[in-house]
Amino acid sequence: MEKKKPPFFYIPLLLPFLLQFLSLPLLSLAFTPLDNYLIDCGSNANSTVDSRQFVGDSTSTGSVFLSAPRSISLRDQSPPQGPSPLYRTARVFTGVSSYQFQIKKKSTHLVRLHFFPFTSQNYDLSTAVFHVSIHGSLLLSNFSVRRSGGNNNNSAVLKEYILMVDSGKLEVSFTPVGTSGFGFVNAIEVFTAPSDLITDVGIQFISPAGAGEYENVTSQILETVHRINVGGEKVTPFNDTLWRTWIPDEDYLVLKSAAKPASRTRPPNYQKGGSTKEIAPDSVYLTAQQMNKPNLSMTLNFNITWSFPVSPGGVRHLVRLHFCDIVSTALNLLIFDVYIYGYYAYKDLDLSTITSHTLASPYYIDRVIDSDDSGFLRISVGPSEITAPPNINALLNGVEIMRMVSAKGSILPSGSKKKHVALLLGSVLGGSALMCVLIIAVVLEMKRRKKKKKTGSRPGETVAWPSWQATGVRSGSVLYERTGSTSMHLGMKIPFAEIQFATKNFDDNLIIGSGGFGRVYKGVLRDNTKVAVKRGVPGSRQGLPEFHTEITVLSKIRHRHLVSLVGYCEEQSEMILVYEYMEKGPLRNHLYGPNFQPLSWKQRLEICIGSARGLHYLHTGSAQGIIHRDIKSTNILLDENYVAKVADFGLSRSGPCLEETHVSTGVKGSFGYLDPEYFKRQQLTDKSDVYSFGVVLLEVLCARPAIDISLSTDQVNLADWAIKWQKKGLIEQIIDRHLVDQINPRSLKKFAETAEKCLAEYGVDRPTMGDVLWNLEYVLQLHQSGVNREPHEDSAPAASELPLPRVIPRAPSTNIRTEGDSDGNSEVSTTQVFSQLMTTEGR
Ligand SMILES: *[C@@H]1O[C@H](CO)[C@@H](O)[C@H](O)[C@H]1NC(C)=O
Ligand SMILES: *[C@@H]1O[C@H](CO)[C@@H](O)[C@H](O)[C@H]1NC(C)=O
Ligand SMILES: *[C@@H]1O[C@H](CO)[C@@H](O)[C@H](O)[C@H]1NC(C)=O
Ligand SMILES: *[C@@H]1O[C@H](CO)[C@@H](O)[C@H](O)[C@H]1NC(C)=O
Ligand SMILES: *[C@@H]1O[C@H](CO)[C@@H](O)[C@H](O)[C@H]1NC(C)=O
Ligand SMILES: *[C@@H]1O[C@H](CO)[C@@H](O)[C@H](O)[C@H]1NC(C)=O
Ligand SMILES: *[C@@H]1O[C@H](CO)[C@@H](O)[C@H](O)[C@H]1NC(C)=O
């Protein structure tokens, strides 16, 4: 069944990139908030400020927002020249009052309150004292503009809040307190934030006790305290993508002579996974402060430090630092450390590797930290110890400091499940018409999930690494030391020099595979162990989460049908995984690869049974309920004896805890194998692996790829096509012609039924891997025992017939027991069983 592959065969592989490309024009449009309420308080006319129209709350349109039984509109009789027209009027409240806004969609919103004290008609606004609250959360208590800096010089005070609105209404309330007896406001802005402005992804909490993942930032009310365009000019709302004001950093520099401004005129290179124009405008990324090195040949070692006034005494803050390498002339030259309060916020930050190997590519990090007692929050950048003298430098482009309005300041966050989102892959692909529909759907989906997209696409963000627990929930993890994070696998560390030796310094002739992650080399260790060496693109932190997942998962589990990890290397910028070498390579190559020798039906069944065992062990064994997420025929490898082993755990993750039924996650996986239910609902269960395994079963039976776009529309998707034939009871018409004479009809029937059940639309209707394994064992029996059974017996084998361990015992060490394998070889040493990892279909 070999076929010529026309050029468009590769379309499925390119589709993710195509989708990204198609979504670009959508993303590059200027931001238009869904909700956009701009109120000019106390005014009976609309006013336009920075091209935005503010509605007077004394007009018929504007008054609907106001619920203030005791309030007056106040007009400044002699307004100063200069300040915004919004500041010529105010609404003065003498009783509890509020503004109410209908919210179209539950999402993060920005709320800005403008206070500009003027004196008019017996009211001196600077004397007002009042509370401001939103939905019962006190944003400002005993607020007085005079005390907040907007005093004698008649300067305005702008308060900005970023908060999740999860009801259909947002209410801002003003309560006058004390002797003043009144409160006021000059203007209010309420608008929907871009969905990626604040996310719960990749945020680190820093404390003296260590660091960990910080969850739930989106459920906090954040008050902007500082917004700084480091090394640059003031950016006014007119020039900002979200009408923000960014001020220069000079006043906050602890030692001005340590810093030297840098700038660039050409626009920044925004990259997927980095920052966006909404997160900060070009002008922030195009200026920076760098180390002021008077003499390039001198070995200067110092930090640049800024000190920002904040509320003292353990008040929790979100610190967002913006970076864009506008100073380097080549990649990988600028590597520096970032500190908050002297703690590492990022060690060895190499922007060029994080942001797709481009310079001048905007990036930001979010860190949560509690203030100390000094009343100042200190941020420093300084050279990394791994940089050499001529390249010593450090830079910072922007700072935002936000106070968490009501966060408790002492609880250390515990890590937990991270929402992974990467490329969304279509599962059902039936010709070009369907493809268009799919593209549109996926583009919409991507837009909708833009917020969540960050994890998968900000590889460098993973400073804290996952460690897996028996419960399946990510535990807290250690920040700072790269070695520390993997210390639990210390025994598996292999020095880089050893790997160079094993691969003859990465000899091209030893390449046995390549893919999204990098290249796979065949190697021989000094003890003559054959290994497969998977080397990430040097210097790239792309795939770092997958790298660590693979180490954590594989270092904990040993099973005859799971490819085992011999070790890994993480020195300097290398990410290398060393596996047992698998002589016969991926299953796929033996089904329809070039120059393949067709496998017999028995061999195929044994391979299916082996991989089902491996998967069953992953799901239920003493391992910890791991979902593989990327089961496909290229991830099932065969050793020299055609023993199947499941490989590539880079996407795998722990299954749901006992009390949960699924893991919410972004869709990852491979075309043609993706569980449609998972695709629709982003809920991952072990039944998603069962679905993918069902596709593999069909591949084994029909000897064709899961997606073959060279075929006619109804045949493109193997699962759809084969199940149609199966439902018609004609499955035998589409099986691999090499099998036609050797396959016994009962065995075929049972096998096809098993595959069909795996492919049930809903996970609940699919069998468990244990059931699948059971059924496949039975298929093998049917095959071997010929035609002596009655048909009614076929559907339910009695348990006594097939003594099968339901839970496969975990192997104690490198010696792996084979559980009643049909070959009868009972003891196999891992050092003799080798695997290779193929990632020929980059994800
Ligand atoms: C003010 O703006 C609103 C909405 O933009 C509009 O409906 C209304 O007619 C305007 N009122 C005046 C007085 O211009
Ligand atoms: C406001 O100030 C008064 C008097 O100083 C104090 O008693 C009260 O607790 C304060 N209220 C809030 C909410 O801070
Ligand atoms: C008011 O402004 C003047 C000139 O801009 C400045 O010298 C003075 O210190 C300011 N006063 C206050 C209280 O900020
Ligand atoms: C996150 O916040 C929501 C809403 O406040 C809360 O229900 C949830 O328990 C929080 N999760 C964690 C892990 O704190
Ligand atoms: C906007 O930016 C441009 C270019 O930097 C500058 O010339 C202009 O004055 C800015 N406008 C405002 C309102 O800040
Ligand atoms: C720069 O450093 C070199 C070597 O340290 C020294 O000879 C030279 O005088 C220095 N130049 C300046 C301007 O400091
Ligand atoms: C930079 O600051 C950090 C944190 O305070 C400190 O540990 C480090 O030694 C400083 N580096 C230099 C070169 O002073």
Short mmCIF file of C-alpha atoms in Angstrom, two decimals, residues 236-389:
data_model
loop_
_atom_site.label_atom_id
_atom_site.label_comp_id
_atom_site.label_asym_id
_atom_site.label_seq_id
_atom_site.Cartn_x
_atom_site.Cartn_y
_atom_site.Cartn_z
CA THR A 236 1.07 59.60 27.29
CA PRO A 237 -2.31 57.91 26.89
CA PHE A 238 -2.52 59.21 23.35
CA ASN A 239 0.49 57.12 22.38
CA ASP A 240 -0.26 54.04 24.44
CA THR A 241 -2.21 51.07 23.20
CA LEU A 242 -4.35 51.01 26.35
CA TRP A 243 -4.32 54.74 27.11
CA ARG A 244 -1.85 54.35 29.92
CA THR A 245 0.82 56.76 31.11
CA TRP A 246 4.40 55.56 31.42
CA ILE A 247 6.87 57.81 33.13
CA PRO A 248 10.67 57.93 32.86
CA ASP A 249 12.81 56.03 35.35
CA GLU A 250 15.53 58.55 36.25
CA ASP A 251 14.01 59.55 39.56
CA TYR A 252 14.04 55.96 40.73
CA LEU A 253 17.60 55.08 39.78
CA VAL A 254 19.66 54.50 42.90
CA LEU A 255 22.92 55.33 41.15
CA LYS A 256 22.30 57.29 37.99
CA SER A 257 25.84 56.84 36.74
CA ALA A 258 25.40 53.07 36.69
CA ALA A 259 22.92 53.31 33.85
CA LYS A 260 23.12 54.48 30.29
CA PRO A 261 20.03 54.84 28.11
CA ALA A 262 19.75 52.82 24.94
CA SER A 263 17.25 53.17 22.16
CA ARG A 264 16.32 51.82 18.80
CA THR A 265 14.29 53.35 16.02
CA ARG A 266 13.12 50.37 14.02
CA PRO A 267 10.01 48.69 15.45
CA PRO A 268 10.43 45.77 17.81
CA ASN A 269 10.09 42.19 16.55
CA TYR A 270 7.02 40.95 18.33
CA GLN A 271 7.12 37.18 18.54
CA LYS A 272 4.56 34.63 19.50
CA GLY A 273 5.24 33.75 23.08
CA GLY A 274 6.68 37.12 23.88
CA SER A 275 4.98 40.35 24.69
CA THR A 276 2.41 42.18 22.59
CA LYS A 277 1.71 45.80 21.76
CA GLU A 278 -1.15 45.79 24.23
CA ILE A 279 1.03 44.61 27.05
CA ALA A 280 3.31 47.55 26.46
CA PRO A 281 3.64 49.91 23.51
CA ASP A 282 6.59 49.98 21.11
CA SER A 283 7.98 53.06 22.80
CA VAL A 284 8.57 51.10 26.02
CA TYR A 285 10.41 48.33 24.26
CA LEU A 286 12.45 50.67 22.09
CA THR A 287 14.18 52.33 25.01
CA ALA A 288 16.08 50.84 27.92
CA GLN A 289 18.75 51.44 30.48
CA GLN A 290 21.86 49.32 30.16
CA MET A 291 25.05 49.12 32.16
CA ASN A 292 27.09 52.24 31.84
CA LYS A 293 30.46 50.84 30.92
CA PRO A 294 32.83 53.74 30.40
CA ASN A 295 35.44 51.43 29.05
CA LEU A 296 34.47 48.39 27.07
CA SER A 297 37.62 46.51 27.85
CA MET A 298 37.19 46.91 31.57
CA THR A 299 35.71 44.08 33.58
CA LEU A 300 32.94 45.90 35.30
CA ASN A 301 30.74 44.08 37.65
CA PHE A 302 27.86 45.97 39.13
CA ASN A 303 24.10 46.07 39.14
CA ILE A 304 21.76 48.80 38.03
CA THR A 305 19.20 49.30 40.76
CA TRP A 306 15.92 51.15 40.90
CA SER A 307 14.02 51.83 44.07
CA PHE A 308 10.28 52.44 43.95
CA PRO A 309 8.16 53.65 46.85
CA VAL A 310 5.53 51.08 47.81
CA SER A 311 3.35 50.34 50.82
CA PRO A 312 5.65 48.75 53.39
CA GLY A 313 5.15 45.75 55.61
CA GLY A 314 4.36 42.64 53.62
CA VAL A 315 1.98 44.10 51.09
CA ARG A 316 1.75 41.79 48.12
CA HIS A 317 2.71 43.21 44.75
CA LEU A 318 2.78 42.01 41.19
CA VAL A 319 5.95 43.22 39.49
CA ARG A 320 6.02 43.11 35.71
CA LEU A 321 9.37 43.66 34.07
CA HIS A 322 9.64 44.38 30.37
CA PHE A 323 12.64 43.45 28.30
CA CYS A 324 13.69 43.84 24.72
CA ASP A 325 17.27 43.32 23.64
CA ILE A 326 17.92 46.50 21.70
CA VAL A 327 21.62 46.57 22.54
CA SER A 328 23.07 43.31 21.28
CA THR A 329 24.62 42.94 17.89
CA ALA A 330 24.33 39.17 17.84
CA LEU A 331 22.37 36.43 19.52
CA ASN A 332 23.31 34.99 22.91
CA LEU A 333 25.63 37.83 23.88
CA LEU A 334 23.43 39.44 26.48
CA ILE A 335 22.83 37.18 29.46
CA PHE A 336 21.98 38.81 32.74
CA ASP A 337 20.38 38.34 36.12
CA VAL A 338 17.29 40.09 37.38
CA TYR A 339 16.63 40.68 41.07
CA ILE A 340 13.76 41.96 43.15
CA TYR A 341 14.76 42.86 46.70
CA GLY A 342 18.03 41.06 46.05
CA TYR A 343 16.30 37.77 45.25
CA TYR A 344 16.60 36.27 41.84
CA ALA A 345 13.61 37.10 39.69
CA TYR A 346 15.35 35.55 36.71
CA LYS A 347 18.78 34.04 36.58
CA ASP A 348 20.79 33.98 33.37
CA LEU A 349 18.13 35.64 31.29
CA ASP A 350 19.03 35.26 27.64
CA LEU A 351 16.33 37.08 25.75
CA SER A 352 17.50 35.96 22.34
CA THR A 353 16.84 32.31 23.08
CA ILE A 354 13.51 32.88 24.75
CA THR A 355 12.11 34.92 21.93
CA SER A 356 12.60 32.70 18.91
CA HIS A 357 16.21 33.59 18.30
CA THR A 358 15.57 37.17 17.38
CA LEU A 359 16.95 40.36 18.77
CA ALA A 360 14.77 43.27 19.75
CA SER A 361 11.93 40.95 20.57
CA PRO A 362 9.69 42.15 23.43
CA TYR A 363 9.31 39.92 26.44
CA TYR A 364 8.12 40.34 29.99
CA ILE A 365 8.13 38.46 33.25
CA ASP A 366 5.61 38.62 36.08
CA ARG A 367 6.75 38.14 39.66
CA VAL A 368 4.75 38.36 42.86
CA ILE A 369 6.53 39.55 45.98
CA ASP A 370 5.61 40.96 49.40
CA SER A 371 7.05 44.35 50.27
CA ASP A 372 9.58 44.63 53.05
CA ASP A 373 9.54 47.25 55.78
CA SER A 374 11.68 49.80 53.98
CA GLY A 375 8.82 51.29 51.97
CA PHE A 376 10.82 50.83 48.79
CA LEU A 377 10.80 48.00 46.31
CA ARG A 378 14.19 47.46 44.73
CA ILE A 379 14.72 46.04 41.28
CA SER A 380 18.19 45.31 39.96
CA VAL A 381 19.68 43.96 36.80
CA GLY A 382 23.27 42.87 36.58
CA PRO A 383 25.57 40.69 34.51
CA SER A 384 25.26 36.96 34.71
CA GLU A 385 28.26 35.10 35.98
CA ILE A 386 28.32 33.12 32.77
CA THR A 387 29.04 36.11 30.55
CA ALA A 388 32.55 37.01 29.53
CA PRO A 389 33.97 40.54 29.92
#
